Structure formats: structure tokens, C-alpha cells
Coordinates of C-alpha atoms and ligand atoms in Angstrom, one line a residue:
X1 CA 143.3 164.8 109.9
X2 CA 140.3 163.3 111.2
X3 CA 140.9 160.2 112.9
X4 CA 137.9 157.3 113.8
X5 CA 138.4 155.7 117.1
X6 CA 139.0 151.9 117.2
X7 CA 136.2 149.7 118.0
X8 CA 137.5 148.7 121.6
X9 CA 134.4 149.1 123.2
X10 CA 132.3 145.3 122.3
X11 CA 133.2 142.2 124.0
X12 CA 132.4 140.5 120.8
X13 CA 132.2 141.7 117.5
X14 CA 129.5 142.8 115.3
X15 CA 127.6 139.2 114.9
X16 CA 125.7 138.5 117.6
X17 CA 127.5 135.9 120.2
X18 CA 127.0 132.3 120.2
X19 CA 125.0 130.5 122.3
X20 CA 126.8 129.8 125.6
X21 CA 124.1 127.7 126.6
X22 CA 125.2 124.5 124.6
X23 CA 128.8 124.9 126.4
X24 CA 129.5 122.4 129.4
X25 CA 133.4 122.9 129.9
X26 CA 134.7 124.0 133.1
X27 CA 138.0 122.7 131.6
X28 CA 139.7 121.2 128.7
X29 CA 141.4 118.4 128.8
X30 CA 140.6 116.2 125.6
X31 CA 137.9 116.1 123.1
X32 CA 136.9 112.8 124.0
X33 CA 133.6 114.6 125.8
X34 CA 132.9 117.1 123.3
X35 CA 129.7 116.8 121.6
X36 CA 129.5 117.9 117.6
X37 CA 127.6 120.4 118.9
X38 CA 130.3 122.4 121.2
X39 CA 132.9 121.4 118.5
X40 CA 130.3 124.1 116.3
X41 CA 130.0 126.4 118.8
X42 CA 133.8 126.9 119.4
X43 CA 134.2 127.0 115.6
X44 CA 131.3 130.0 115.2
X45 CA 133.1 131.5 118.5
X46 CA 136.6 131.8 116.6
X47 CA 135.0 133.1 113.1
X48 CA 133.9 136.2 115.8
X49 CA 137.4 135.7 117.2
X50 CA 138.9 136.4 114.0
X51 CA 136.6 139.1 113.1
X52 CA 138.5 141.0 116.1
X53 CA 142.0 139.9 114.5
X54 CA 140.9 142.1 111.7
X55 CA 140.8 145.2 113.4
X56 CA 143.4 148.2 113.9
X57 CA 143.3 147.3 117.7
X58 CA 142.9 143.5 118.3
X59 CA 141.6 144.2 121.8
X60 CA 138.8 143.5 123.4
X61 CA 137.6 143.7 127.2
X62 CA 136.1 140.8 127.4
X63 CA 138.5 138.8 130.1
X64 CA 139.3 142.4 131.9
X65 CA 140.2 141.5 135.5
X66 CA 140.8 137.8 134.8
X67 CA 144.1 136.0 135.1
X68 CA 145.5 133.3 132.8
X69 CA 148.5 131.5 133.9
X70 CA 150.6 129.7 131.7
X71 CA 153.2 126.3 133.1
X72 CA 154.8 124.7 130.3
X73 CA 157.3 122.1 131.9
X74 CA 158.1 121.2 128.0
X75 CA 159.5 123.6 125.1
X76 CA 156.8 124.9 123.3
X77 CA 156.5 128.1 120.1
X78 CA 152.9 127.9 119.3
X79 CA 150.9 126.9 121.9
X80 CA 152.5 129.4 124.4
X81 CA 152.7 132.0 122.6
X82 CA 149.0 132.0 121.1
X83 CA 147.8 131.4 124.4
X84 CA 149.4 134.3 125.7
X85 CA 148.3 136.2 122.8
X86 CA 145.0 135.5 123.0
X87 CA 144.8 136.4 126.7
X88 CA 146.1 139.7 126.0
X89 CA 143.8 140.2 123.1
X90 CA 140.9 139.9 126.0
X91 CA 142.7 142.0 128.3
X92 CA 143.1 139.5 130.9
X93 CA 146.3 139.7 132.9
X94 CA 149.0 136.7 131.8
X95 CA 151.7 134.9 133.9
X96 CA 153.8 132.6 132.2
X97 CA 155.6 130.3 134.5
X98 CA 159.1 128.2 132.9
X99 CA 159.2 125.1 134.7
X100 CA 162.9 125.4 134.6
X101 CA 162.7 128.7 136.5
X102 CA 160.5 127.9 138.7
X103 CA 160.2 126.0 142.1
X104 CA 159.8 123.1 140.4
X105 CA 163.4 122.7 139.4
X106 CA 163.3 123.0 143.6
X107 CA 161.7 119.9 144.1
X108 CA 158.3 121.4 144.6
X109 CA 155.7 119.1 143.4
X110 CA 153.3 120.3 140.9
X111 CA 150.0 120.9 142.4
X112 CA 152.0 122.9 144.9
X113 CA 153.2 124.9 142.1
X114 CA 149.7 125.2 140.1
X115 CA 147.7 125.6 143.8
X116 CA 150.6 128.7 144.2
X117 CA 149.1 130.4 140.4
X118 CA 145.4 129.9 141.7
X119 CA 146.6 131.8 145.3
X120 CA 148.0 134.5 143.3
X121 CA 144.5 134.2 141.7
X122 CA 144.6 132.7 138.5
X123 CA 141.1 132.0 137.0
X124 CA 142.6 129.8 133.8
X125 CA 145.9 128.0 134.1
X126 CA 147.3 126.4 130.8
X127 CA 149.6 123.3 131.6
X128 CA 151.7 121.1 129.5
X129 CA 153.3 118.4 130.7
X130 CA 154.8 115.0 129.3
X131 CA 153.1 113.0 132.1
X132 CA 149.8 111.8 130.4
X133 CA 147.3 112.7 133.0
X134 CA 148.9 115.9 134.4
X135 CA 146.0 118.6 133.5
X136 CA 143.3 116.0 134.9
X137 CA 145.2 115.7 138.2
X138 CA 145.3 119.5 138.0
X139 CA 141.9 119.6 137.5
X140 CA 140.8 117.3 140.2
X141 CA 143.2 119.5 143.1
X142 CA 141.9 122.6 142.1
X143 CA 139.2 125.2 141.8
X144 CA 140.4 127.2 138.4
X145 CA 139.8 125.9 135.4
X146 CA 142.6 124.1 133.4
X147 CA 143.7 123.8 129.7
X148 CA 145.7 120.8 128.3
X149 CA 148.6 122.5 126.2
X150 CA 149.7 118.9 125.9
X151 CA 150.2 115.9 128.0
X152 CA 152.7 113.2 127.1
X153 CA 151.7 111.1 124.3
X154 CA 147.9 111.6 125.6
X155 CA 146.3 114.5 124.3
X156 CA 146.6 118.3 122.5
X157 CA 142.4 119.6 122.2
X158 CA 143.5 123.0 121.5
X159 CA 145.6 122.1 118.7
X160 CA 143.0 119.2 117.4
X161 CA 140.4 122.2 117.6
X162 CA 142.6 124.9 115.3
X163 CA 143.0 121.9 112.9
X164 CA 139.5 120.7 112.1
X165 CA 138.7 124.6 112.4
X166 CA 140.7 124.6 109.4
X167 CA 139.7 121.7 107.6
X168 CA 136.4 123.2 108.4
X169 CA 136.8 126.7 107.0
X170 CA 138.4 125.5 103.8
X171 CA 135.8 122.4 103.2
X172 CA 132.7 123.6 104.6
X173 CA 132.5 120.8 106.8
X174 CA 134.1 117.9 108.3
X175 CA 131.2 114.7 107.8
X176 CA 132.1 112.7 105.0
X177 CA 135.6 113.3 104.7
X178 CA 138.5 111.4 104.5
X179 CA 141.4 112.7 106.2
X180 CA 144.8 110.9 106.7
X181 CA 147.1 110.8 109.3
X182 CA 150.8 110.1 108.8
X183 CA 153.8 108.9 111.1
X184 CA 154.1 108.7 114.6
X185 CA 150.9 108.2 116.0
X186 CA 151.7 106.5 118.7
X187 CA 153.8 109.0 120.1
X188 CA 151.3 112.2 118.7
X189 CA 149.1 113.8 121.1
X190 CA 148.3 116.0 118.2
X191 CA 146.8 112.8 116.4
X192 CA 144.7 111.3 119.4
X193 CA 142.5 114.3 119.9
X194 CA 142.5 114.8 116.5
X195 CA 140.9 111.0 116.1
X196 CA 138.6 112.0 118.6
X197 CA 137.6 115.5 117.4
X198 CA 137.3 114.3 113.4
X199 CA 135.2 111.5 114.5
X200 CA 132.9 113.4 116.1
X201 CA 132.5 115.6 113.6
X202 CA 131.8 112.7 111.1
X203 CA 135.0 112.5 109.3
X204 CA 136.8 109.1 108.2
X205 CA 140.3 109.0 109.9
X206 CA 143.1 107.0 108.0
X207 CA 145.9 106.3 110.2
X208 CA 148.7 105.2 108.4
X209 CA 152.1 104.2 109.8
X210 CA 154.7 101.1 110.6
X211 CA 153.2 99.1 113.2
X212 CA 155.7 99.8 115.6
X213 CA 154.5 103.7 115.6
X214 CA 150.8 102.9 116.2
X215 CA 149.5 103.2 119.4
X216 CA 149.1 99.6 121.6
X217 CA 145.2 98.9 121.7
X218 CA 144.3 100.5 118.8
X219 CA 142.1 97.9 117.5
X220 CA 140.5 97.4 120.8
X221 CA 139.5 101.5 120.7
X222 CA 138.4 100.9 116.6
X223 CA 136.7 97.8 118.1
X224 CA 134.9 99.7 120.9
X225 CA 134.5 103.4 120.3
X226 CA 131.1 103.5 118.3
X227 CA 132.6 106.2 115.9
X228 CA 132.4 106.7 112.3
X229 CA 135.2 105.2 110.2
X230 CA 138.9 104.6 111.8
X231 CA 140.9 102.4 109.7
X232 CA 144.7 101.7 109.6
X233 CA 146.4 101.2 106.3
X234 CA 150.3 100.6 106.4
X235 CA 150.8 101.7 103.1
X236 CA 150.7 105.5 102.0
X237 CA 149.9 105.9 97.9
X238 CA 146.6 103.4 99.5
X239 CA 145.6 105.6 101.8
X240 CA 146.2 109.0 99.8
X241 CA 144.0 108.1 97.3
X242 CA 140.7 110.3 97.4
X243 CA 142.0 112.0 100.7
X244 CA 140.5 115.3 101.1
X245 CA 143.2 116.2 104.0
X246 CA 146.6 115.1 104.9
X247 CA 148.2 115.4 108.6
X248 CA 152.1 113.8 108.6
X249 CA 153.5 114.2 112.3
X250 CA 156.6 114.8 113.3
X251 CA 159.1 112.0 114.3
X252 CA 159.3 112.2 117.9
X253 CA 162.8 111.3 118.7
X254 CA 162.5 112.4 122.2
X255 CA 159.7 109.6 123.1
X256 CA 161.3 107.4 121.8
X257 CA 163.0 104.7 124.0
X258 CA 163.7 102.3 121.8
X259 CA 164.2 101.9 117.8
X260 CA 160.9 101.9 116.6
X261 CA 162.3 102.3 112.7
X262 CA 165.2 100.1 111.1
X263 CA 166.4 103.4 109.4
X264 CA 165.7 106.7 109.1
X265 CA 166.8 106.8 105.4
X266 CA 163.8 103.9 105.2
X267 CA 161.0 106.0 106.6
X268 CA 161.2 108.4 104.3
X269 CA 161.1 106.2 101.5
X270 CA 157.6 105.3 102.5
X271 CA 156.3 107.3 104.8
X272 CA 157.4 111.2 103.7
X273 CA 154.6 113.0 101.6
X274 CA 156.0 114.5 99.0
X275 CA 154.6 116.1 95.8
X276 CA 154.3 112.7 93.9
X277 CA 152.5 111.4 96.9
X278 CA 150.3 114.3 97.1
X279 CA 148.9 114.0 93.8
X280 CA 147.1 110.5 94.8
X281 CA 145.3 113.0 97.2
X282 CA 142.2 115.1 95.5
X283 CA 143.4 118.2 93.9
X284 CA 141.9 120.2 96.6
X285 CA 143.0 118.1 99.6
X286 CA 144.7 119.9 102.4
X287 CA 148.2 119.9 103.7
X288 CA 148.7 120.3 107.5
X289 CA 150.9 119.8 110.1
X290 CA 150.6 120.6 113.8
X291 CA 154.3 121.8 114.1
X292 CA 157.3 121.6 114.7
X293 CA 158.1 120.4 111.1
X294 CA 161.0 117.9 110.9
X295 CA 161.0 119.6 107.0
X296 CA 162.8 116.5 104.9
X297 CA 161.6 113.6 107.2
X298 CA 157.8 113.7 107.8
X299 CA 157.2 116.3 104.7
X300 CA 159.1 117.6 101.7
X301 CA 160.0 121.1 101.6
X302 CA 158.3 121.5 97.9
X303 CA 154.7 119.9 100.0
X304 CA 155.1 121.9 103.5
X305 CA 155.4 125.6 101.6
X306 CA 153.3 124.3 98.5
X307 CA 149.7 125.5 97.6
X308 CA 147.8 123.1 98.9
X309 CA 149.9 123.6 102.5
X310 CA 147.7 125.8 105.4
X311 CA 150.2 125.2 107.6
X312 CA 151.3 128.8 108.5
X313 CA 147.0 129.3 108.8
X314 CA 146.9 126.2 111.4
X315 CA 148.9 128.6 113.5
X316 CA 146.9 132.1 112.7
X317 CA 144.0 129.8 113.4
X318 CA 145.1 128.9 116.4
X319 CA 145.0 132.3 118.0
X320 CA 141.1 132.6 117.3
X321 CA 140.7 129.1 118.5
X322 CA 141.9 129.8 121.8
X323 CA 140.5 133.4 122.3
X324 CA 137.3 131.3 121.4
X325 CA 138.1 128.9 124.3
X326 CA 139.3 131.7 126.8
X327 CA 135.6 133.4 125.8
X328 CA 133.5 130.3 126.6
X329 CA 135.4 129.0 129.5
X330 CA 134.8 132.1 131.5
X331 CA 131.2 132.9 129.3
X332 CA 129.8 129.6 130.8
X333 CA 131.0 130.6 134.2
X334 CA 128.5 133.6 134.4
Ligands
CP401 N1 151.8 122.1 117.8 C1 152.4 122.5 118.9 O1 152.0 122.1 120.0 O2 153.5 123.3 118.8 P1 154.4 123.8 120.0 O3 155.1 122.6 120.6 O4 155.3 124.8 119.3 O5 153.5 124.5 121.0

């Protein structure tokens, strides 16, 4: 039987690479200083990405003799395991460091822990963290180039990136839209990079949540930050109607210090989407959610596995996003 050979051989696939020259990033750490631009070029970056996916052997050598190091000092499915994924998919070499496990748990402090991975000669270190501010600190001690997995309530630009990727691949674009975000956003990473990153791209953001879940000096940041369309609207069939995509987070329990709701049994009353809810939406509007799903709080069942859900393709997504990001990180080294 005659068997063809792989193709293991290209660093990218058939299309010719993007442009690196438009990409500025030594390291990631928010969208806030993306331009639209970059935001296109790491979108074109993972349809090539995904075009690897594709193939019998999902390899290329593109990050051969690299090192990626991974420190997740909070639980984590998704982001950990597509970023080790996508290393290995570039053939870079992975070490993934639990905090627990680590000298951290020692009392060693946590540039001494990331300026240990960059000894051992890490080129990319992925760090999440629930300090706000922990990758930036990281970036300012060190010479590798680091990736914010997640910091606190501050920021998530890989996982804002895989969602307006796919807003963006089932749209055709992102200007113009309206796209609502439910719940806790004062307490969502996910949903402040994901204000930043929609912006940018010319998308009108509807936040929509109890006051006590929205973030303090929010109007301040409407006020100030010169981009299209933010808007708050406490009250959800409002700000469904004519949405082209739909983002409820996740309660986050675990942030929260004090009761932020009067019930549980309350919030769902008004806040959960469910299918009713949905239909205020545009028939084609999108369902997503960054994950974990609190399935029965934030979302019905019937909406999170319906048709108009891409939730289970946020997360293949999110593999091509961050080979993308692993590919222009060291590309714009060169
Ligand atoms: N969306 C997200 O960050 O998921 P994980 O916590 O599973 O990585």
C-alpha cells in the first residue's frame, strides 16, 4: 500500500505567511495596546494555524529548539492545556510548572520562581495569577517574553482573542456589531479584554448586569476611552434585542467577598439567558461563553448545547489562536 508522507516539512502552511512586520509584541499582557491591525494579523495567523489542525500530523517545526513554560498558580482546563498544545504542535519543548508543587508553596517569591524557568532557558513563559498585575511585574524583571493566562479580575487577551476570532469567523467582521455581555463583569477578566478587543475592532459592547457586579469606574473608562459604543443597560430582554452575539459569564463565587446578589434564585430570574431570552437576539446571533459554565446559573442547558451555541468552537479556536501567538511572538523576534 502506498503511503504519502505527511506534510511536516513547512513552518506554515500552504498560504503564504502574514506580515510580521505590522506585529509590535514582545509580550501579551492585555489588548489595551493592540491596534485593529495586529488584532487582523493574529486572526489571518490562526486561519494558517488551523489549516495545520487539519492535517494527519498537526506538527510543525516552526518553534524547534524553543522553550515554553507554563505557571498557573490558579486551576485552569483550557487555557493550560491549549497552550501546551499549541507549543507541541510547533515542536517547541513545554514545562508546565503547578504552583502547588512548586517552590512557591516554599515561600519562594515569584520572580524567583519565573527568573528560575528563564535560567533553565525558557524563551515564552505563560503565567496566571489572581494578583492583577502579576505578568506585567513578570515582564518588567525579565528578559523572556510573557503571556497573561489571566490575572485577577484584570485581564485574559488570549481568551478575548479566540472569542472575537469567533465572532469574526462566523460574521465576517466585528465593526458594527452589537455584542452583549452578561453577569459578572466586575469580577470577569474574560469581559475586560474582551471590552477592549471588541472596541477596537468597532463593535458596540452591551454590558449588562446588577450594579453591584459592574466594575467601580466604569463610567469614568466609558467617559474617557475614546472607543466606539460602551453602554450599560441593567435590564436583559433591552439589551438582547437586535444583538448579533451574546457572552453571559460565569458567577465568580470565589472573588467574591461580599454578597454582591440578594439571592441566587433572583439572578437567574433576570439575568440567566435562556431560550425565551435568546429569541430577542437576531436569529443568527451567537452564543458564547469563555468557560467554565456554571450550566443552570449564567446559561440554560437548552442555550449552552443549542444551535446557535459555539461554545465547544471557542475552545478549538483557542488552540489556533495561541499557535498564532506562539508564531508571532518568536516571528517578530527574528
Ligand atoms: N476560559 C478560561 O480561562 O478557562 P480555564 O480557566 O479552564 O483556563
Amino acid at each position: 500500500m502506498k503511503v504519502t508522507e505527511p506534510n511536516t516539512s513547512t513552518v506554515m502552511p500552504e498560504t503564504s505567511p502574514p506580515s510580521l512586520k505590522l506585529w509590535q509584541h514582545n509580550h501579551i499582557l492585555d489588548l489595551d495596546n493592540f491596534t485593529k491591525d495586529e488584532i487582523e494579523l493574529v486572526f489571518e495567523t490562526s486561519n494558517a494555524m488551523k489549516e495545520v489542525l487539519k492535517r494527519e500530523i498537526k506538527k510543525v517545526p516552526t518553534l524547534r529548539g524553543k522553550t515554553l513554560a507554563t505557571l498557573f498558580c490558579e486551576p485552569s482546563t483550557r487555557t493550560r492545556a491549549s497552550f501546551e498544545l499549541a507549543a507541541k504542535n510547533l515542536s517547541a519543548d513545554v514545562i508546565n510548572l503547578d504552583a502547588i508543587k512548586s517552590s512557591v508553596i516554599k515561600g519562594e517569591s515569584l520572580i524567583d520562581t519565573l527568573r528560575t524557568l528563564q535560567a533553565m532557558g525558557a524563551d515564552i513563559i505563560v503565567i496566571r495569577h489572581s494578583q492583577s498585575g502579576a505578568p506585567y511585574l513578570a515582564a518588567r524583571h525579565l528578559n523572556v517574553s510573557i503571556i497573561n493566562a489571566g490575572d485577577g479580575w484584570h485581564a485574559h487577551p488570549t481568551q478575548a482573542l479566540l472569542d472575537l476570532y469567533t465572532i469574526h469567523h462566523h460574521l465576517g467582521q466585528l465593526n458594527g456589531l452589537k455584542v452583549v455581555i452578561i453577569g459578572d463583569i466586575m469580577h470577569s477578566r474574560v469581559a475586560h479584554s474582551n471590552i477592549w478587543g471588541m472596541s477596537i475592532m468597532g463593535a458596540e459592547v452591551i454590558l449588562c448586569a446588577p450594579a453591584s457586579l459592574l466594575p467601580y469606574g466604569l463610567n469614568d473608562f466609558i467617559t474617557n476611552c475614546h472607543l466606539p459604543p460602551i453602554t450599560v443597560e441593567p435590564k436583559l430582554d433591552i439589551a438582547l434585542k437586535g444583538a448579533d452575539a451574546i457572552m453571559p459569564l460565569r458567577l465568580q463565587k470565589e472573588r467574591q467577598q461580599t454578597n454582591l446578589l440578594p439571592s441566587l434564585r433572583e439572578y437567574i430570574q433576570l439575568y440567566q439567558l435562556n431560550q425565551e431570552r435568546l429569541s430577542l437576539a437576531k436569529s443568527h446571533a451567537l452564543v458564547l461563553h469563555p468557560g467554565p459554565v456554571n450550566e443552570g446559573i449564567e446559561i440554560a442547558p437548552e442555550v449552552a448545547y443549542g444551535a446557535q451555541s459555539v461554545i465547544e468552537e471557542q475552545v478549538t479556536n483557542g488552540l489556533a489562536i495561541r499557535m498564532a501567538l506562539l508564531y508571532l511572538i518568536v516571528g517578530g523576534k527574528r
